[in-house]
Amino acid sequence: MEPLLTQDVRKPNGYTLDFYVEHDGYAGLRRALGMAPDQIIEMVKASGLRGRGGAGFPTGTKWQFVDKKSPNPRYIACNADESEPGTFKDHVLMERNPHLLIEGCAIACYAIGAKVAYIYIRGEFLHVQQVLEAQIAEAYKAGYLGKNILGSGFDCDVWIHRGAGAYEAGEETALLESLEGKRAQPRNKPPFPAVVGLYNCPTAVNNVETLCNVPLIVKNGAEWFAALGPEKNGGPKLYCISGQVKRPGVYEASMHVTLRELIEGERYAGGAREGRTLKAIIPGGSSVPVLLPEQLDVPASFDAVQKAGSLLGSAGIIVCDDTTCMVWLAENLLHFYRHESCGKCTPCREGTDWLHKILHRIERGEGQMRDLDLLASISAQIGGKTLCAFGDAAITPVQTTLKHFRHEYEAHIREGRCTLVADWRARQPIGAH
Amino acid sequence: MIEVVDTVTLTLDGRQITVEKGKTVLQAALEHGVSLPYYCYHPGIGIDGSCRVCIVKIEKMPKLQTSCSTVCTDGMVVDTQSPDVHAARAGVFEFLLINHPLDCPVCDKGGECPLQDFSYTFGPDNSRMEFPRRVFDGEGVKADVDFGPTLMLNRNRCIMCTRCVRFMGLVDGDAQIGVINRGNGSEIGTFNDEGVHSLMSGNLVDVCPVGAITTRDYRFKSRPWDNPSVTDTICTQCSKGCNTTAWLKAKPEWAKGSSLIRFTPRFNADVNQYWMCDIGRFNYRWVEGDDRLRAPLVRDAQGTQQRASWADLMPKLRDRLAQAGQSSPDGVKFLVSAHASNEELFLFRRLTEELLGPSGPSTITVSWRVTPKQQPPRTTFKVPAVDAPNVNGARAFGLVTGAVGDPQGPSNVGALQAAVAAGSVTALFVFDPGPDGTLGDSQWLLDARAAGQLPLLIVQGVLMTSLAKAADFVLPGASFVEKDASYTNDQGWLQATSRALATPGDAREDWQILVDLASGLGVQLGYTSAATVRGDIAARMGGAVGLVGIEGLAFASTMSARTWLQASNPSERWKWDFMYQDLPPVKGAVEPSSLPPPPGLIPLKEVK
Ligand SMILES: Cc1cc2nc3c(=O)[nH]c(=O)nc-3n(C[C@H](O)[C@H](O)[C@H](O)COP(=O)(O)O)c2cc1C
Ligand code: SF4
Ligand code: SF4
Ligand code: FES
């Protein structure tokens, strides 16, 4: 499949309005404005577009849930928080193909009957925000945003809100809280944002990549989009491949592509570095279970990866070769999760810190065998008991490494050191701050 | 009209129960006597879903659910006792305690702490935490830091339920408290560490489920098992009339110091919800303070006030009053504080009618102080400006203009002031049973007295106010916690204070003083108790708005805290059944078995 979302990202002026319009940009919006909003929702449903933010929820269905009877205004909240470790696709789209997102926002607003879309952008993405803001201004000038868009009578505004740098702000209800100017802490669900969202109004929260797919669907049709990938996994997909591979980066492919092709294929990441072998792959951002090298011959689709025992999540594929110590990996990730826990609910606030302390102790060679049961038990005490999905995300690195690499933990405890690398004492967690 | 209430029927631990539609599983469980722990939920400040201790199993749901945030539906099957619920709940309790200092022996909450109670009942029996605990401001009581003029904060004890944060935002209306930092480092704080400055601050101690927020007033003063007696009463410090409980410390005969040690609010849906203001909560020390009037005083020929017995005082007072009355029949005036109860107002009315005929009550001026309270505009608990409980009672008796329930402004003492200035007042009888100053401005009286315009000044009251100091006769009466009396609040609700303490020294209940005084003046009113006064009010003006039902008012008696908690808060009942059984008896404590069953005083509402 030829790239559809990223084909022009390397062109120097690929991000400009002129370039975009020259290449059939905003044709989707034009077409959408000639359709009934419900038709667009049906079209998106038929396309099989699933949310690219992590959960893979069907986008058309989400839009359909948006409460049409409410007397309140409705909103689109675009999730541009992109904080999942190993994920860096949305930022490419926003920086190098901003008008695709702007067009997607406008069509989404039209479809659900909203007049305003907020792009909640990750605090660290200052440079991306500057590009996006400039291009939004261009779109206003050209009449693709603002009042009476393209003479249709439809009004739409797009605003950018920059976060303060918190992973949890990417959780949809925490994002809404943060948009409202409060702490980025999640709300109880139900009610879901589609009914009670931003300022208690019906709101659809959609990932950047999700919205970027919408113009393609409207322009080329639902069948075309669905046929690009396996059943229920339609459309193009961006994969972020990072870690110990020859060519890490963002790759666009259909979801027919297998994980092995993505990681080892010459068109993609090119496999492990010289003289190294693959050890473990985390296919969907740090919050999903690891897959072993022999499990990679499955399509990199939502359904197939789930069947293989993990999740496609945000498609942040983290590759570890044989030099990676799995205890250190778990400690490093828990350092991240304990730091990013919003602290609202008890199991996550207290449990992630405790897990990290125990992992740190084991990694330093001061652990005891009973710590392994303790890790498993604390993880189980967190899992399924937290307010938002963060808790389940945070225990995954512990549970999955314990499951597949228990021998590495035992070796640490027995030898009193990391047996894998010589410089283990000097290593520090490399969490995002 | 029969109110049709929509209900749903569900199964709770194998029992079929029917509850009002819209209730949550937690509410349903508590109402039906099933003990479930909860911290972040509070009926007055809503659902947060953050503490996670209230989890239960609900059939057809993949995960355990928080009962506080799950609304009951028809046919729902709830299990609060299954092994997985037990294990999950114990897990959350282990988390709550891994960083808790467990300094219960020096913690004010110890003994009445939901963290203790629920942990004992639902928590694991040991902890597997081996790392140093989280410490914010220091170890032990060094962690106590200033939290505004009324409170102290100990962040180590905090369990992050955010009840305090939400109370300030939702009830107080000024979100002064917030959470600082994130995750495991989250801490409660105020902007610039300025602390909480609010008229509602004391409620934070009630809502805080641990000893993280304590009042400076009650700190280290007592322990729950040392104050086993309580009396349900109302607050009389303003026209709202919050329902409260007066807590008495049990102490041996010889012990000094006061026995009244705190007030806490009592739920009343119509009046004060779950709250009370800091004025009512903290301003009580005067009741047993040094300025309290404990004996009658009579000014002697040399001009000094001398202690007297009631038997000495009464004939002298009668002679002076009769003399004043003779010299100028309408020269005798009464200045009555709106702190006077309905019974007392009625007695003044009766007395003046008997002495002066139908126009007698026109010699009575009712007075009160008005202090506008500084509160955030968005507060849901307005503290009224009128610092007296019974302006509406005075209206019901025709002593103040306006109808019961009308807005209340400042009192009007202009006519009396003019009469005093004109020198036509030969005797003034002041009744002032409230805290100092609540009678309103009295400087003009002191000035008139100094100028010789007030030949005779009689003060019946509770404190050695400057007016009492200037008086020829001082009659020591009862404060609001020393008498069974009724008041009509600003909304027109008839409510009652109950006797929690005996009057100090020779002081007497005010109805008794007034009946004796009348009798001295040759008027036999014929009342033998406050209840007979109420009976007569009902007989003469029972239908009057604000006084309906006065004859049937029931009053609370002092009872053991245990009985009180059982009666007032069903969700706490198990605590008294399962705990405190092995505590040593406290000297002077009221033995529960010696007490009558809890009276149904002001009807106690179900736990919401
Ligand atoms: C802890 C946590 C962090 C998340 N972070 C992000 C994020 O950074 N970006 C994102 O698009 N979705 C994130 N999500 C998923 C969102 O909650 C939500 O599912 C998504 O934005 C919905 O958009 P979609 O349907 O287009 O995928 C996160 C979820 C959780 C639980
Ligand atoms: S699981 Fe709880 S503490 Fe963790 S991020 Fe979600 S709400 Fe916050
Ligand atoms: S101080 Fe008390 S009320 Fe406030 S969050 Fe902590 S435990 Fe809860
Ligand atoms: S009471 Fe239900 S989560 Fe706190």
JSON list of C-alpha atoms and ligand atoms in Angstrom, two decimals, chain A residues 188 345-346 387, chain B residues 26 37-42 46-55 65-69 161 163 166, ligand 4:
[
{"chain": "A", "resi": 188, "resn": "ASN", "atom": "CA", "xyz": [-16.08, 8.19, 36.57]},
{"chain": "A", "resi": 345, "resn": "CYS", "atom": "CA", "xyz": [-7.37, 6.49, 43.05]},
{"chain": "A", "resi": 346, "resn": "THR", "atom": "CA", "xyz": [-5.80, 4.46, 45.80]},
{"chain": "A", "resi": 387, "resn": "LEU", "atom": "CA", "xyz": [-10.67, 4.32, 38.27]},
{"chain": "B", "resi": 26, "resn": "LEU", "atom": "CA", "xyz": [-23.78, 1.91, 48.43]},
{"chain": "B", "resi": 37, "resn": "PRO", "atom": "CA", "xyz": [-16.68, 0.90, 53.71]},
{"chain": "B", "resi": 38, "resn": "TYR", "atom": "CA", "xyz": [-16.48, 4.24, 51.93]},
{"chain": "B", "resi": 39, "resn": "TYR", "atom": "CA", "xyz": [-14.17, 7.23, 52.08]},
{"chain": "B", "resi": 40, "resn": "CYS", "atom": "CA", "xyz": [-14.39, 9.48, 49.08]},
{"chain": "B", "resi": 41, "resn": "TYR", "atom": "CA", "xyz": [-18.16, 9.33, 48.97]},
{"chain": "B", "resi": 42, "resn": "HIS", "atom": "CA", "xyz": [-19.94, 11.62, 51.39]},
{"chain": "B", "resi": 46, "resn": "GLY", "atom": "CA", "xyz": [-21.15, 13.54, 46.38]},
{"chain": "B", "resi": 47, "resn": "ILE", "atom": "CA", "xyz": [-19.40, 10.80, 44.52]},
{"chain": "B", "resi": 48, "resn": "ASP", "atom": "CA", "xyz": [-15.77, 10.75, 43.50]},
{"chain": "B", "resi": 49, "resn": "GLY", "atom": "CA", "xyz": [-15.06, 7.09, 42.82]},
{"chain": "B", "resi": 50, "resn": "SER", "atom": "CA", "xyz": [-11.45, 7.46, 43.82]},
{"chain": "B", "resi": 51, "resn": "CYS", "atom": "CA", "xyz": [-10.82, 5.62, 47.08]},
{"chain": "B", "resi": 52, "resn": "ARG", "atom": "CA", "xyz": [-11.98, 2.27, 45.66]},
{"chain": "B", "resi": 53, "resn": "VAL", "atom": "CA", "xyz": [-12.80, 0.66, 49.02]},
{"chain": "B", "resi": 54, "resn": "CYS", "atom": "CA", "xyz": [-16.51, 0.36, 48.30]},
{"chain": "B", "resi": 55, "resn": "ILE", "atom": "CA", "xyz": [-16.08, -2.20, 45.54]},
{"chain": "B", "resi": 65, "resn": "GLN", "atom": "CA", "xyz": [-17.63, -2.09, 40.61]},
{"chain": "B", "resi": 66, "resn": "THR", "atom": "CA", "xyz": [-17.49, 0.80, 43.02]},
{"chain": "B", "resi": 67, "resn": "SER", "atom": "CA", "xyz": [-20.83, 0.69, 44.79]},
{"chain": "B", "resi": 68, "resn": "CYS", "atom": "CA", "xyz": [-20.81, 4.44, 45.43]},
{"chain": "B", "resi": 69, "resn": "SER", "atom": "CA", "xyz": [-20.96, 5.25, 41.75]},
{"chain": "B", "resi": 161, "resn": "CYS", "atom": "CA", "xyz": [-10.09, 11.08, 49.49]},
{"chain": "B", "resi": 163, "resn": "ARG", "atom": "CA", "xyz": [-13.48, 15.23, 50.59]},
{"chain": "B", "resi": 166, "resn": "ARG", "atom": "CA", "xyz": [-14.74, 19.03, 47.33]},
{"chain": "C", "resi": 4, "resn": "FES", "atom": "S1", "xyz": [-16.54, 5.45, 48.26]},
{"chain": "C", "resi": 4, "resn": "FES", "atom": "FE1", "xyz": [-16.69, 4.46, 46.36]},
{"chain": "C", "resi": 4, "resn": "FES", "atom": "S2", "xyz": [-14.75, 4.82, 45.47]},
{"chain": "C", "resi": 4, "resn": "FES", "atom": "FE2", "xyz": [-14.62, 5.92, 47.34]}
]
